[in-house]
PDB file of C-alpha atoms in Angstrom:
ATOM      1  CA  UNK A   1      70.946 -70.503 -18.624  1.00 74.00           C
ATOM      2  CA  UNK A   2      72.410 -73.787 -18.244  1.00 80.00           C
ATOM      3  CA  UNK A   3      70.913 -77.180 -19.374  1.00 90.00           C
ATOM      4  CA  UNK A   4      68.252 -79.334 -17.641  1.00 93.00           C
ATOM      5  CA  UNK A   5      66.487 -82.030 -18.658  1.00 95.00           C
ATOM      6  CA  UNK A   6      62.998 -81.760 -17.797  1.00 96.00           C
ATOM      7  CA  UNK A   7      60.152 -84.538 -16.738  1.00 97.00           C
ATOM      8  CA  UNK A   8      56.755 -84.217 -16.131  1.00 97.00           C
ATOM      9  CA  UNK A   9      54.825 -86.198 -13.556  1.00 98.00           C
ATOM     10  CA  UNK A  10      50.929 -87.083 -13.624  1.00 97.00           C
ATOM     11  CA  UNK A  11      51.508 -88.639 -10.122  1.00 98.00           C
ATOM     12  CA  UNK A  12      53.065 -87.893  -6.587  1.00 98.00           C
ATOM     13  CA  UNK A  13      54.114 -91.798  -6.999  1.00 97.00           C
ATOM     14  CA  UNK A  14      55.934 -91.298 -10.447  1.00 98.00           C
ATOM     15  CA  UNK A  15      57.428 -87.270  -9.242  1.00 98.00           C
ATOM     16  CA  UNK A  16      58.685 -88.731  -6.030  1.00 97.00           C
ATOM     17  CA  UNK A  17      60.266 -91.862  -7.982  1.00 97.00           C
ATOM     18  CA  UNK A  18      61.834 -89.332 -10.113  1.00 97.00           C
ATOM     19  CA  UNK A  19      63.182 -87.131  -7.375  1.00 96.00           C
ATOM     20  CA  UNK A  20      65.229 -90.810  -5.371  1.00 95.00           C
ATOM     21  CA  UNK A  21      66.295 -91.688  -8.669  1.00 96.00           C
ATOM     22  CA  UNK A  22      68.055 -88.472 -10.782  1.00 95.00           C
ATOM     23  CA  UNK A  23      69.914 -87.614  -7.769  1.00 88.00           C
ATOM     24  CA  UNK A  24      70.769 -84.652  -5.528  1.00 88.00           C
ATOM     25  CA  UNK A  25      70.626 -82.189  -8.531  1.00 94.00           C
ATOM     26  CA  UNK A  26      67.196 -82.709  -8.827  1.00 96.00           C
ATOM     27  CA  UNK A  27      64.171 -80.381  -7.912  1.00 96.00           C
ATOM     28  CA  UNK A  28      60.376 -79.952  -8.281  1.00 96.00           C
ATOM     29  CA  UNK A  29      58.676 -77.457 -10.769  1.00 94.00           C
ATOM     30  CA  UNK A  30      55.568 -75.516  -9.859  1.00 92.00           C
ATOM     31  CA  UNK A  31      55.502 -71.782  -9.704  1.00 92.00           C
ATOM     32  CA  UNK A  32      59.111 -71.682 -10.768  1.00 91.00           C
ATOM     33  CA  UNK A  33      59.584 -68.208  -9.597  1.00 90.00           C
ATOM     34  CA  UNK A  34      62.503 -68.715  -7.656  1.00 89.00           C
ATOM     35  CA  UNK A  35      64.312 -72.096  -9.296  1.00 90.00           C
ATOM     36  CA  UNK A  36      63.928 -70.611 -12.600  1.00 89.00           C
ATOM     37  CA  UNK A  37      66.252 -67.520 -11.510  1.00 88.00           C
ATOM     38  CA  UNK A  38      68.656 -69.588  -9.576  1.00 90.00           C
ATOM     39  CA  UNK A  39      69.348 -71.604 -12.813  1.00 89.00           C
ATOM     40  CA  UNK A  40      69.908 -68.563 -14.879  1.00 88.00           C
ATOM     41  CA  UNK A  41      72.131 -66.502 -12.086  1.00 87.00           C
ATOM     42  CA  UNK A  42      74.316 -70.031 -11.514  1.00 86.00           C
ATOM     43  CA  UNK A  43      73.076 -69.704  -8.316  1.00 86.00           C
ATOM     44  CA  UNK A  44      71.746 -73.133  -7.879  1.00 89.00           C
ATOM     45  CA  UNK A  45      73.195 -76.574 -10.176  1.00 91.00           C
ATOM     46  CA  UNK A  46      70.200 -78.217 -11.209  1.00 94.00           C
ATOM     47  CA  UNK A  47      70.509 -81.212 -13.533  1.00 95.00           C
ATOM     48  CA  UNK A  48      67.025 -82.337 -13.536  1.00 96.00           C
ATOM     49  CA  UNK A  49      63.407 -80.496 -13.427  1.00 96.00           C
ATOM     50  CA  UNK A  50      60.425 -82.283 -12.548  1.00 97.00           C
ATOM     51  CA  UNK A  51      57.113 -80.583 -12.971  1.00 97.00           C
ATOM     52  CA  UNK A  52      54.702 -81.461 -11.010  1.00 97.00           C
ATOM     53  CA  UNK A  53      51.843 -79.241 -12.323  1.00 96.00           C
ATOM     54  CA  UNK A  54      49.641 -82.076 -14.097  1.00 96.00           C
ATOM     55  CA  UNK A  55      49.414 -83.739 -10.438  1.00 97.00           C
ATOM     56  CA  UNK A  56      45.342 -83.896 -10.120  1.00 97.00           C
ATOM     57  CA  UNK A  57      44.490 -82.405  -6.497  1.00 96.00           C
ATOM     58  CA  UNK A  58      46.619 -80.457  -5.889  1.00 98.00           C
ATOM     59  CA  UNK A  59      45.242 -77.039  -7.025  1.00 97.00           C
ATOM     60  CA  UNK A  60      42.098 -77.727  -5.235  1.00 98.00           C
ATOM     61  CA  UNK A  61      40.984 -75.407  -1.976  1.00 98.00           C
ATOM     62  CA  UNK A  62      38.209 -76.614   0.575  1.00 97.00           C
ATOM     63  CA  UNK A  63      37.425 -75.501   3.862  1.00 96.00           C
ATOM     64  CA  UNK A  64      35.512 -76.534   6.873  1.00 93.00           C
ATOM     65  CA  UNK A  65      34.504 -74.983  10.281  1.00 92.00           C
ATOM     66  CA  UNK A  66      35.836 -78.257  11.734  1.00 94.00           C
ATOM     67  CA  UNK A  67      39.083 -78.714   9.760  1.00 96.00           C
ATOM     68  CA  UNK A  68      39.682 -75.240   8.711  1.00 97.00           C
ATOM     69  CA  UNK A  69      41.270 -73.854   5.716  1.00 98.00           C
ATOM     70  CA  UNK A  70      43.186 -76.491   3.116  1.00 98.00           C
ATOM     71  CA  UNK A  71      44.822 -75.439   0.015  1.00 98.00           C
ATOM     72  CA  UNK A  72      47.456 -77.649  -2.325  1.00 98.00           C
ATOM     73  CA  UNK A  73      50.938 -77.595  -3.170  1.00 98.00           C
ATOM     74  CA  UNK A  74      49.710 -76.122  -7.051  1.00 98.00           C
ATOM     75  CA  UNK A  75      47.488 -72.855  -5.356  1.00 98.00           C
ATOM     76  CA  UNK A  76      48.732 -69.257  -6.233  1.00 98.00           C
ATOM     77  CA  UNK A  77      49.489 -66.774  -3.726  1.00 97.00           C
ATOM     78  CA  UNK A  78      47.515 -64.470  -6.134  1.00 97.00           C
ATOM     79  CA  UNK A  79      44.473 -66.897  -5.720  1.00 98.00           C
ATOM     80  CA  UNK A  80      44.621 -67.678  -2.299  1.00 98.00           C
ATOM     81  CA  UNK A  81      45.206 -63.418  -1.964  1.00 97.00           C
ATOM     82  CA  UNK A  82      41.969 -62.561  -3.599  1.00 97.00           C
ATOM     83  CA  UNK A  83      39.678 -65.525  -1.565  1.00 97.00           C
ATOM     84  CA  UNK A  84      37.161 -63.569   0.346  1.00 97.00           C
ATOM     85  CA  UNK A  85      37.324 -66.052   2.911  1.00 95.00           C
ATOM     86  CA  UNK A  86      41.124 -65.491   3.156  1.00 97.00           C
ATOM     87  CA  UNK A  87      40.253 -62.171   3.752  1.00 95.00           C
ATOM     88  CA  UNK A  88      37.190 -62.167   5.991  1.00 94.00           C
ATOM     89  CA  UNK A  89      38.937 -64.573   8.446  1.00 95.00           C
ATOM     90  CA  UNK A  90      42.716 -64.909   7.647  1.00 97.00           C
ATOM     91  CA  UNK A  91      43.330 -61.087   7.928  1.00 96.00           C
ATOM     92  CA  UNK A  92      46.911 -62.173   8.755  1.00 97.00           C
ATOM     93  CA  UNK A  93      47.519 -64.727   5.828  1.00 98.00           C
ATOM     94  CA  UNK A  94      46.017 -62.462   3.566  1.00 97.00           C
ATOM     95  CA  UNK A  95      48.605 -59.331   4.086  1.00 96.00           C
ATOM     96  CA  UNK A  96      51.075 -61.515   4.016  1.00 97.00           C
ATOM     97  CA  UNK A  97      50.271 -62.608   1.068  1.00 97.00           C
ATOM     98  CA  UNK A  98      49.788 -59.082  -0.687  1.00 96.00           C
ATOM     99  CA  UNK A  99      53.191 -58.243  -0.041  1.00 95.00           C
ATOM    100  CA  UNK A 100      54.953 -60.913  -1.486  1.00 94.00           C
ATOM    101  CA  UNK A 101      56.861 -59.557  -4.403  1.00 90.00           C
ATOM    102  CA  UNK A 102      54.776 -58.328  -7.426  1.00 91.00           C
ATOM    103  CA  UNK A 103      51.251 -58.726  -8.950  1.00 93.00           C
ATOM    104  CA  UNK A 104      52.986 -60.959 -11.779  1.00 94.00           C
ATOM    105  CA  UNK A 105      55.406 -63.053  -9.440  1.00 94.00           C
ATOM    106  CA  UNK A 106      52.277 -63.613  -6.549  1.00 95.00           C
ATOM    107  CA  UNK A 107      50.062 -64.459 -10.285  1.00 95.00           C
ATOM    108  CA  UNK A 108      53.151 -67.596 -10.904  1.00 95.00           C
ATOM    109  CA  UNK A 109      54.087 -67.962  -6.979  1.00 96.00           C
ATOM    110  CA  UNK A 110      52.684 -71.267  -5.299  1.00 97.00           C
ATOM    111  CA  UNK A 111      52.316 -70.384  -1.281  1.00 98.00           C
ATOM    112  CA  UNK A 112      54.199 -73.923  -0.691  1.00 98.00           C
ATOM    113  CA  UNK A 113      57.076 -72.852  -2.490  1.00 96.00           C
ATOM    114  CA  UNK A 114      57.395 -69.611  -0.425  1.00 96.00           C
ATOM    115  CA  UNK A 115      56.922 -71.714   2.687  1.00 97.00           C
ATOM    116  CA  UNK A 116      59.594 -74.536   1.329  1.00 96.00           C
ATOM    117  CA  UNK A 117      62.096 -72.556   0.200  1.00 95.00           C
ATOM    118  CA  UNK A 118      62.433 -72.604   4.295  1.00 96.00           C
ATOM    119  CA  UNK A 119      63.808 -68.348   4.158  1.00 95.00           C
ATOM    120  CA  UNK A 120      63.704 -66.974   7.531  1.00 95.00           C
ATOM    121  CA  UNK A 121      62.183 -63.952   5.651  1.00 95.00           C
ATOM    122  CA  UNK A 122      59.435 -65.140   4.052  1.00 96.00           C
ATOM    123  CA  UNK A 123      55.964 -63.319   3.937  1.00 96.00           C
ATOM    124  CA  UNK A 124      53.892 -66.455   4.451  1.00 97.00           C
ATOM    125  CA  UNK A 125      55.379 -68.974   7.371  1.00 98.00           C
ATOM    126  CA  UNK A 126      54.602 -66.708   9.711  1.00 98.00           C
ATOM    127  CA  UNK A 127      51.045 -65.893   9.692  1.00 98.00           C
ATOM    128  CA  UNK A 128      50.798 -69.386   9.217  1.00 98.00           C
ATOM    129  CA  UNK A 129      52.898 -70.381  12.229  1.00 98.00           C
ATOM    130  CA  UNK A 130      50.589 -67.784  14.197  1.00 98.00           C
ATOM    131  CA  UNK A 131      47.704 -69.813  13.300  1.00 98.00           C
ATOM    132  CA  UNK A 132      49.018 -73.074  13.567  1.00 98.00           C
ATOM    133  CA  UNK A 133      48.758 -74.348  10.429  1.00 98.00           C
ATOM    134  CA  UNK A 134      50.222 -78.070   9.483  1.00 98.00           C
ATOM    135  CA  UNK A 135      51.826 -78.894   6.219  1.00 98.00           C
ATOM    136  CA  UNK A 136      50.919 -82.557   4.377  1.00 98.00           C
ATOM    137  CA  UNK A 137      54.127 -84.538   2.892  1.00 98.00           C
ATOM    138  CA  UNK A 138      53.249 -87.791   1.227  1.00 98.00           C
ATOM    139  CA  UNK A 139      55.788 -90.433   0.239  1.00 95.00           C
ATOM    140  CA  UNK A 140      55.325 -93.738  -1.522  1.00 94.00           C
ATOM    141  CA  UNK A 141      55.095 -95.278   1.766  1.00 92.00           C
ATOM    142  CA  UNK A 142      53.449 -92.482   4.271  1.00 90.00           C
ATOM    143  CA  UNK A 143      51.534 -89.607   3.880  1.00 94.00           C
ATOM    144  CA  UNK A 144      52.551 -87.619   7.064  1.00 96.00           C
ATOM    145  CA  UNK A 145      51.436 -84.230   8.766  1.00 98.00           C
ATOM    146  CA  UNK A 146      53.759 -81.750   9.863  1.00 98.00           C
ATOM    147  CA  UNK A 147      52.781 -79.182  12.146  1.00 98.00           C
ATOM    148  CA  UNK A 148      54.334 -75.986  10.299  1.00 98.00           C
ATOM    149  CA  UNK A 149      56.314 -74.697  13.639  1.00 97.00           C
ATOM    150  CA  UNK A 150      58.186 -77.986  13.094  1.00 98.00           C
ATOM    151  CA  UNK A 151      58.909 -78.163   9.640  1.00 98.00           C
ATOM    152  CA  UNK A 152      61.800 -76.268   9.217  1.00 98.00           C
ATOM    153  CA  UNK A 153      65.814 -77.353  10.736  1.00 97.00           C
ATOM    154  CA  UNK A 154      67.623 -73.985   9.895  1.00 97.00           C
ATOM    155  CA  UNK A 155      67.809 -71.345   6.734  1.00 96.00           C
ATOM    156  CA  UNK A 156      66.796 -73.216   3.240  1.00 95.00           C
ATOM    157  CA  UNK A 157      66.514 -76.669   5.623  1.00 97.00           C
ATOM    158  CA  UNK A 158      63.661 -78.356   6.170  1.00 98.00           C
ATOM    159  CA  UNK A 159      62.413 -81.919   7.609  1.00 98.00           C
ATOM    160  CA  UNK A 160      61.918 -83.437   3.959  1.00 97.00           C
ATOM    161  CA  UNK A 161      63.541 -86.463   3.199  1.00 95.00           C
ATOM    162  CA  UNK A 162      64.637 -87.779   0.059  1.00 94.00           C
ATOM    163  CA  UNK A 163      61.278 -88.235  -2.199  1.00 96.00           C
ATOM    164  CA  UNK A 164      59.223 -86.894   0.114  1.00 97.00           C
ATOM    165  CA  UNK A 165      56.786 -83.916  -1.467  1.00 98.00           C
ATOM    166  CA  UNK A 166      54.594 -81.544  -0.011  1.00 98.00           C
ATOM    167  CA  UNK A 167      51.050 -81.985  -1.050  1.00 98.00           C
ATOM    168  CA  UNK A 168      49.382 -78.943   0.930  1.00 98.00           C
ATOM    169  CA  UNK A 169      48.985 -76.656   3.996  1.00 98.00           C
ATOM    170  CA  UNK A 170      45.706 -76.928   6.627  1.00 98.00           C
ATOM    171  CA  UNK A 171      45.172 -73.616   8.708  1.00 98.00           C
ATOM    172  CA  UNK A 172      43.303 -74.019  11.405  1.00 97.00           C
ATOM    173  CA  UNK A 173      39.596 -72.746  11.300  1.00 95.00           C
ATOM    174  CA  UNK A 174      39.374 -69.003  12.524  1.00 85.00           C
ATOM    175  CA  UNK A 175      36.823 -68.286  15.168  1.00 82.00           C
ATOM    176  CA  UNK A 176      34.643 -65.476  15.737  1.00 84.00           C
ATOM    177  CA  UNK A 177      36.424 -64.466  19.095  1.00 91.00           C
ATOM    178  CA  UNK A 178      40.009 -64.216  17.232  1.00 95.00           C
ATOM    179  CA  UNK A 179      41.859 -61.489  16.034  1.00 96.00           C
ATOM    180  CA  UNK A 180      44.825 -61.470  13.655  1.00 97.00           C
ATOM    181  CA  UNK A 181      47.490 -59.204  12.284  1.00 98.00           C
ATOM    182  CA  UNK A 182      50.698 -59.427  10.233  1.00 98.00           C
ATOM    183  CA  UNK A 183      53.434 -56.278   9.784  1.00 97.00           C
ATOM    184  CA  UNK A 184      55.762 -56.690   7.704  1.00 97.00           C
ATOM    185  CA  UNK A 185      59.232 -54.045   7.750  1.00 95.00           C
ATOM    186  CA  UNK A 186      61.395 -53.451   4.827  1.00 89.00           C
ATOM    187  CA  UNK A 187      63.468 -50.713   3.259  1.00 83.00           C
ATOM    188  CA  UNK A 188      60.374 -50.017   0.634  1.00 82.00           C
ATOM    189  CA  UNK A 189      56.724 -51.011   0.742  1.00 73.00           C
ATOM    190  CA  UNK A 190      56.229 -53.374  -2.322  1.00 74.00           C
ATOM    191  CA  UNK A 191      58.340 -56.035  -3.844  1.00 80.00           C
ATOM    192  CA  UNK A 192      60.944 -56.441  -0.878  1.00 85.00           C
ATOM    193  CA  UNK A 193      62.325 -58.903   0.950  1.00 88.00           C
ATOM    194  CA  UNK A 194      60.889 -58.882   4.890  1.00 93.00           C
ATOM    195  CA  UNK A 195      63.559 -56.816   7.060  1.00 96.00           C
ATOM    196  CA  UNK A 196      61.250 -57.793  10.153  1.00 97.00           C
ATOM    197  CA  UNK A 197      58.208 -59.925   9.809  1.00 97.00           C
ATOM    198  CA  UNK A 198      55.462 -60.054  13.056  1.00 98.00           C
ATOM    199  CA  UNK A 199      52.584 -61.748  12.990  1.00 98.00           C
ATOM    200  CA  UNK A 200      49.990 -62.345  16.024  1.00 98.00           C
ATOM    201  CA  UNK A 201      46.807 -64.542  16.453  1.00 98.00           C
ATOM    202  CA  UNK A 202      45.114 -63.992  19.636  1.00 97.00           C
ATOM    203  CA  UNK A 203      41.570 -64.672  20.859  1.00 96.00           C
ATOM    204  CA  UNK A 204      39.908 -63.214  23.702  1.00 96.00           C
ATOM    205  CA  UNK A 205      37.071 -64.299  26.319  1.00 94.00           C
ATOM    206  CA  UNK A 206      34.768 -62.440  28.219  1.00 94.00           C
ATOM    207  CA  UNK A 207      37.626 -59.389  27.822  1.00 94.00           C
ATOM    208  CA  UNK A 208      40.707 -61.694  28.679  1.00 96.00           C
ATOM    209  CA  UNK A 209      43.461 -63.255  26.736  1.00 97.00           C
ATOM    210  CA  UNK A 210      42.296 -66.306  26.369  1.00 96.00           C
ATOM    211  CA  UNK A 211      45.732 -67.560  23.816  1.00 97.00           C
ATOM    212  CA  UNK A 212      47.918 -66.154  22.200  1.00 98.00           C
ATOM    213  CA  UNK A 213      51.020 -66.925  19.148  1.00 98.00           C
ATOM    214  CA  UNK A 214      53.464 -64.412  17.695  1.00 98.00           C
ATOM    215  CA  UNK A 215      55.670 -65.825  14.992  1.00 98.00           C
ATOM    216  CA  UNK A 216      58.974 -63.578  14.269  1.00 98.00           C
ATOM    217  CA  UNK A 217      60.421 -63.752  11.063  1.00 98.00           C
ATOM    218  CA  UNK A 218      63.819 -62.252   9.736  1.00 97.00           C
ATOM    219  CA  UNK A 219      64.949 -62.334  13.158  1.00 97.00           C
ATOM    220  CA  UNK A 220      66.393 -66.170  13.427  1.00 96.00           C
ATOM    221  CA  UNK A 221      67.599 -69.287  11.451  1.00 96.00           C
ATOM    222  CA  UNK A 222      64.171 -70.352  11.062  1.00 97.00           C
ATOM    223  CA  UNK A 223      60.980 -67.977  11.670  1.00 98.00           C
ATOM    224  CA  UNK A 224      60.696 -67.827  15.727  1.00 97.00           C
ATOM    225  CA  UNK A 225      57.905 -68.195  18.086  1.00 97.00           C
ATOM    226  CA  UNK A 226      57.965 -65.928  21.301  1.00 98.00           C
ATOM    227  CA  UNK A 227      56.725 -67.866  24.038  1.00 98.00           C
ATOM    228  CA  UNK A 228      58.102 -66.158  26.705  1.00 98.00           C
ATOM    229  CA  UNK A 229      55.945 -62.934  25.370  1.00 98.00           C
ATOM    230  CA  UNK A 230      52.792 -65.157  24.866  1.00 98.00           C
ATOM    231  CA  UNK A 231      52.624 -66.313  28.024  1.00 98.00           C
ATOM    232  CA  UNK A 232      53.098 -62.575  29.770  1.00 98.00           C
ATOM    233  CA  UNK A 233      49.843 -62.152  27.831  1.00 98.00           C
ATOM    234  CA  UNK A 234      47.441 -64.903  28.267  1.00 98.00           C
ATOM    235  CA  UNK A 235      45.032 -64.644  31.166  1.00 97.00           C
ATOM    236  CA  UNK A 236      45.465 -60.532  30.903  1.00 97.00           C
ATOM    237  CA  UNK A 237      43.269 -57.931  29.025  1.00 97.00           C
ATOM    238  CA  UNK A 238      45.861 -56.757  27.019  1.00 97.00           C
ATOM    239  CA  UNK A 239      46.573 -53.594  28.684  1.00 97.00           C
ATOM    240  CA  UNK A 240      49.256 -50.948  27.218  1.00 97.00           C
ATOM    241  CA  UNK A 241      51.653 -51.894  29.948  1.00 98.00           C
ATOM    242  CA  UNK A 242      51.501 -55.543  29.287  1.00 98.00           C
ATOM    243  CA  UNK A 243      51.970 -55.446  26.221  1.00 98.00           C
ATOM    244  CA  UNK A 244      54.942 -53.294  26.065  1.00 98.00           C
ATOM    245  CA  UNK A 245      56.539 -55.478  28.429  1.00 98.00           C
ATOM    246  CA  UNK A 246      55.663 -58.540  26.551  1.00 98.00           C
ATOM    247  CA  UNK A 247      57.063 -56.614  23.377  1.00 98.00           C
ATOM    248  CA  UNK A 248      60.402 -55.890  25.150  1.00 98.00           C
ATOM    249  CA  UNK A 249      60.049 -60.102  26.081  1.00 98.00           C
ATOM    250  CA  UNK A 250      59.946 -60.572  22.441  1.00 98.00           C
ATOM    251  CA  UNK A 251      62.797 -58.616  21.740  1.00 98.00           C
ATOM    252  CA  UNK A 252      64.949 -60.785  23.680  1.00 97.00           C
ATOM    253  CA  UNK A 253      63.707 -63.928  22.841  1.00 98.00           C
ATOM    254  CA  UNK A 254      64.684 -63.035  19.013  1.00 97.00           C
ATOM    255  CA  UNK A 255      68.126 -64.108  17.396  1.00 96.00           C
ATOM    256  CA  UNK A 256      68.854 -61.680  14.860  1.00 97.00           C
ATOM    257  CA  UNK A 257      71.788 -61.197  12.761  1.00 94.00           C
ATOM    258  CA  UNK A 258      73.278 -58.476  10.681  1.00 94.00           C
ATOM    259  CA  UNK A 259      73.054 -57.939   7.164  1.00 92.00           C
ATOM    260  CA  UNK A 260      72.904 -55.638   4.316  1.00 89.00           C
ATOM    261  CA  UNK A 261      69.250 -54.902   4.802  1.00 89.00           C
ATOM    262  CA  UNK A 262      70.100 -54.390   8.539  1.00 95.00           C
ATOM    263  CA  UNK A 263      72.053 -54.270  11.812  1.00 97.00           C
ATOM    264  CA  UNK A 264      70.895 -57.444  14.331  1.00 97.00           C
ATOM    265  CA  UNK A 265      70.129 -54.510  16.727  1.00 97.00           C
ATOM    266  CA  UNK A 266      67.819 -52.564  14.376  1.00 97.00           C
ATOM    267  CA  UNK A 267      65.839 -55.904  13.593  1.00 97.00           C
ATOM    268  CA  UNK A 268      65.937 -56.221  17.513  1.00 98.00           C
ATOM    269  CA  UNK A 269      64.159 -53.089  17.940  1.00 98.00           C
ATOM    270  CA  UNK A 270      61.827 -53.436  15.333  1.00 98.00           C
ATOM    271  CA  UNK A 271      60.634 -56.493  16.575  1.00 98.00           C
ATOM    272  CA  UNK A 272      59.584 -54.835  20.044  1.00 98.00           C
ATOM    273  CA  UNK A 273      57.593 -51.652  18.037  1.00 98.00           C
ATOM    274  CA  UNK A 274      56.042 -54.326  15.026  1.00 98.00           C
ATOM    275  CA  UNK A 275      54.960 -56.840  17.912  1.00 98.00           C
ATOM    276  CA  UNK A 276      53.515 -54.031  19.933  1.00 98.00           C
ATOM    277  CA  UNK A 277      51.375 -52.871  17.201  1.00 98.00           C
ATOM    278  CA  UNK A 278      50.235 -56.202  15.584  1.00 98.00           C
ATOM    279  CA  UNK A 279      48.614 -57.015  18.932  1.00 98.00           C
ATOM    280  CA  UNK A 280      47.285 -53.639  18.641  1.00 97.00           C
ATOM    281  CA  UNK A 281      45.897 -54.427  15.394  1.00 97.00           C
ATOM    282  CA  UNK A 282      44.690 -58.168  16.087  1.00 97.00           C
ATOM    283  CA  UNK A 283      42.772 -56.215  19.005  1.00 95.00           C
ATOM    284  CA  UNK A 284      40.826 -53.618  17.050  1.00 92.00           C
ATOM    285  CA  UNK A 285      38.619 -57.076  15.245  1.00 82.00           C
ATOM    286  CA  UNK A 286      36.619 -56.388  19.099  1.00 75.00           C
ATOM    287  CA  UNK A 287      36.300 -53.127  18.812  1.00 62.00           C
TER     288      UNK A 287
END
């Protein structure tokens, strides 16, 4: 492994400092999961590590029917996983979060690193997308919110400035009319990178489609919304037809590419049969 030196700040004021001042080859500590393998493989040059673990705050979790679900930059995706009220009304979030990686890496994981490490691929952006969920930066001089859809310019890219650090994610509150699903495709079922990621958060009034967001991942620069799709579905009941068509509608409205996990047109396809289902899924909450 090659040589860092390493800093630890006990405020966002003194980690942000540190981050303007060491230069480009500088980056935050917290779960560690994925800088600390970059580092070994060469795969990143890092110079300087600051951790930002002592930070007070920002392991805490609160939520509110009003404001909805908060958690910091510090929270697990093991903890956040095993939150029965993750579970009870983040059915989405929750999957997502059970099929990151392994019990040991989801144990060391932080949620905001998955989600700023900005991969198309990731388990967590988009559930969160799906729900509209807003991410907090703070800066010496602002303290901004970010709604999530927004946050991210292109594949490891995000909206961050220099010295700006992410403090925590809000998810909106989850009524009782709302159901939610995420499917997640890959060559094996545990401790593999998404080949296909769909997730859906609908809610439904008096038997209608009252709204509607699917968030694609794997299947663009950035994880996609399908708006052409949503809006084939809101004001309907969600009949088999309609939602095949607005599964086809997703289809095109992805960008996929090809890689070694797959061909752009497999992902294509995939998209059409995951979206189809995770409505399916989001629906059986009324049953």
């Amino acid at each position: 492994m090659r040589r860092f030196e390493y800093h630890r700040a006990e405020t966002l004021e003194q980690a942000s400092r540190l981050l303007t001042d060491l230069g480009d080859d500088t980056f935050l500590f917290n779960g560690g999961t994925d800088l600390l393998v970059e580092i070994r493989e060469r795969l990143r040059r890092v110079r300087n590590v600051v951790d930002i673990k002592s930070i007070p705050g920002l392991s805490d979790i609160t939520y509110d029917e009003t404001r909805g679900l908060t958690f910091g930059a510090l929270v697990t995706v093991g903890r956040l996983e095993r939150l029965a009220l993750v579970r009870e009304r983040y059915p989405n979030l929750r999957d997502a979060l059970a099929s990151l990686g392994s019990i040991q890496v989801r144990n060391r994981a932080t949620v905001v690193g998955n989600v700023c490490r900005a991969s198309p691929s990731a388990d967590t952006i988009p559930p969160l997308i799906a729900d509209g969920a807003f991410i907090h930066i703070y800066s010496p001089t602002n303290m901004r919110v970010v709604p999530l859809a927004e946050f991210f310019t292109g594949p490891g890219k995000t909206v961050l400035a220099k010295g700006e650090i992410v403090t925590g994610i809000t998810v909106p509150p989850a009524g009782d009319n709302t159901g939610k699903a995420y499917l997640k495709h890959g060559r094996r079922k545990a401790m593999e990178l998404s080949t296909v990621g769909v997730a859906v958060s609908l809610s439904m009034e008096d038997g209608v489609c009252s709204d509607i967001r699917i968030a694609l991942g794997a299947v663009g620069a950035t994880v996609l919304r399908a708006p052409g799709a949503e809006n084939m579905l809101r004001g309907t009941t969600l009949d088999a037809a309609t939602v095949r068509n607005a599964a086809n509608k997703a289809m095109e409205e992805c960008t996929p590419i090809s890689n070694v996990r797959a061909s752009a047109d497999y992902r294509r396809d995939m998209v059409g049969v995951l979206t189809g289902r995770a409505i399916k899924q989001a629906l059986e909450t009324f049953a």
